[in-house]
GROMACS .gro file of C-alpha atoms in nm:
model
   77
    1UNK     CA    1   2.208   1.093   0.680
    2UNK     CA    2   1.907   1.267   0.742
    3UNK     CA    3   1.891   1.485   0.439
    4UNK     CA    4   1.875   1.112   0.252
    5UNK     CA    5   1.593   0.985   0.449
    6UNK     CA    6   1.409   1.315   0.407
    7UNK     CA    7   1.444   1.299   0.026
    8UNK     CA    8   1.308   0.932   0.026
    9UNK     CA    9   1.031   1.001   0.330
   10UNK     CA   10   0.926   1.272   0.033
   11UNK     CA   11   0.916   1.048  -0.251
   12UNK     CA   12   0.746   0.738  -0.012
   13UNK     CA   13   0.462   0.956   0.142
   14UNK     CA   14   0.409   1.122  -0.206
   15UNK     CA   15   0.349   0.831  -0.425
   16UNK     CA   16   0.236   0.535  -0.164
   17UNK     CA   17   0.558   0.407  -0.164
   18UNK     CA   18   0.760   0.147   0.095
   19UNK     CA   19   1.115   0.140   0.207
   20UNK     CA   20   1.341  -0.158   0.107
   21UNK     CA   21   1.660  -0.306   0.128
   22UNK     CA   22   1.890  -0.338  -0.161
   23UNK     CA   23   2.096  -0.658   0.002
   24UNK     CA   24   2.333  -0.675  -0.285
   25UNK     CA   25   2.432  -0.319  -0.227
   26UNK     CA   26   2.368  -0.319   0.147
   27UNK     CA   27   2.129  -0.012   0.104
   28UNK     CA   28   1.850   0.179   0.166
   29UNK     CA   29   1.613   0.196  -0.122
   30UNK     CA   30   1.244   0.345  -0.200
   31UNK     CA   31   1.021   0.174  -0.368
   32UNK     CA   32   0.715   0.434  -0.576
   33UNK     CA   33   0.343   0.302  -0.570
   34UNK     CA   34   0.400   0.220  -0.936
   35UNK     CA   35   0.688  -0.023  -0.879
   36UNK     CA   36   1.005   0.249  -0.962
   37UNK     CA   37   1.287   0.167  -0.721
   38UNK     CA   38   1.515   0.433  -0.651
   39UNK     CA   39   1.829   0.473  -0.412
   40UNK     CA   40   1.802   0.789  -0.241
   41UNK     CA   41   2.117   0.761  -0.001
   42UNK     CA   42   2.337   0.713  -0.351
   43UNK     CA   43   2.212   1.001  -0.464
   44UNK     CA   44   2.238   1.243  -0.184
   45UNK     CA   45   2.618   1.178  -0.167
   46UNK     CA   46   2.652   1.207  -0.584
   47UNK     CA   47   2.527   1.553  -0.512
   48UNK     CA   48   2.758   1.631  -0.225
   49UNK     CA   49   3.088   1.483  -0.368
   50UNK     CA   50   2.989   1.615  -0.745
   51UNK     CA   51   2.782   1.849  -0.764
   52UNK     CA   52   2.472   2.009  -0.911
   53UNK     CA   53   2.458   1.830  -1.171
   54UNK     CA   54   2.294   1.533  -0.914
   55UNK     CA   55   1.952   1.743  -0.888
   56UNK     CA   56   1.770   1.614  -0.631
   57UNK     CA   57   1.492   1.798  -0.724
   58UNK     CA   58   1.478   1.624  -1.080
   59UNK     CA   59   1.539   1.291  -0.892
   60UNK     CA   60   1.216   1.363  -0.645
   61UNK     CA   61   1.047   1.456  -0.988
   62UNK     CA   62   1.111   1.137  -1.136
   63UNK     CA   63   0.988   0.919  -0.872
   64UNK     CA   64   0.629   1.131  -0.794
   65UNK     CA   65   0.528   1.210  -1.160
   66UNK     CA   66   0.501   0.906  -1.386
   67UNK     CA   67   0.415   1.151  -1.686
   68UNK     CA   68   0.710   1.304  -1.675
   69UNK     CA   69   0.967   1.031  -1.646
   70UNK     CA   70   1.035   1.030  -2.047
   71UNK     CA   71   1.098   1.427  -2.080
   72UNK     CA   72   1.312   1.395  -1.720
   73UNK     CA   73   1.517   1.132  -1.825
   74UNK     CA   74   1.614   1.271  -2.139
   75UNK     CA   75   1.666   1.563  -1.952
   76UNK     CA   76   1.429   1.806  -2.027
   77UNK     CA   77   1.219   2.044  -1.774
   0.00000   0.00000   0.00000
């Protein structure tokens, strides 16, 4: 658990972001200063139970540089 709520304590204090509740999930979630919502707890365990290909690094990315989103989510560096 705490690895998750470091990852979205990261991506909160980076951008100006808020934590949330997802109630249809019964979750966690981060919210970005720009409105992104993201679901850091989900993702921590993807990584654990499948593997690398879950960065969390690319996720953080995503979240904290709006300029980058396009060339992240198509996968690129």
């Amino acid at each position: 658990m705490r690895l998750n709520f470091q990852l979205g304590e990261l991506i909160i204090r980076a951008t100006s972001g808020q934590w949330g509740y997802d109630a249809g999930l019964r979750e966690a979630v981060v919210e970005t200063g720009d409105g992104v919502m993201g679901w850091p707890h989900t993702k921590v365990a993807k990584r654990l139970e499948q593997g690398p290909e879950h960065s969390l690094y690319q996720y953080y990315r995503y979240a904290v540089h709006p300029e980058q989103r396009d060339a992240i989510a198509a996968g690129g560096n």
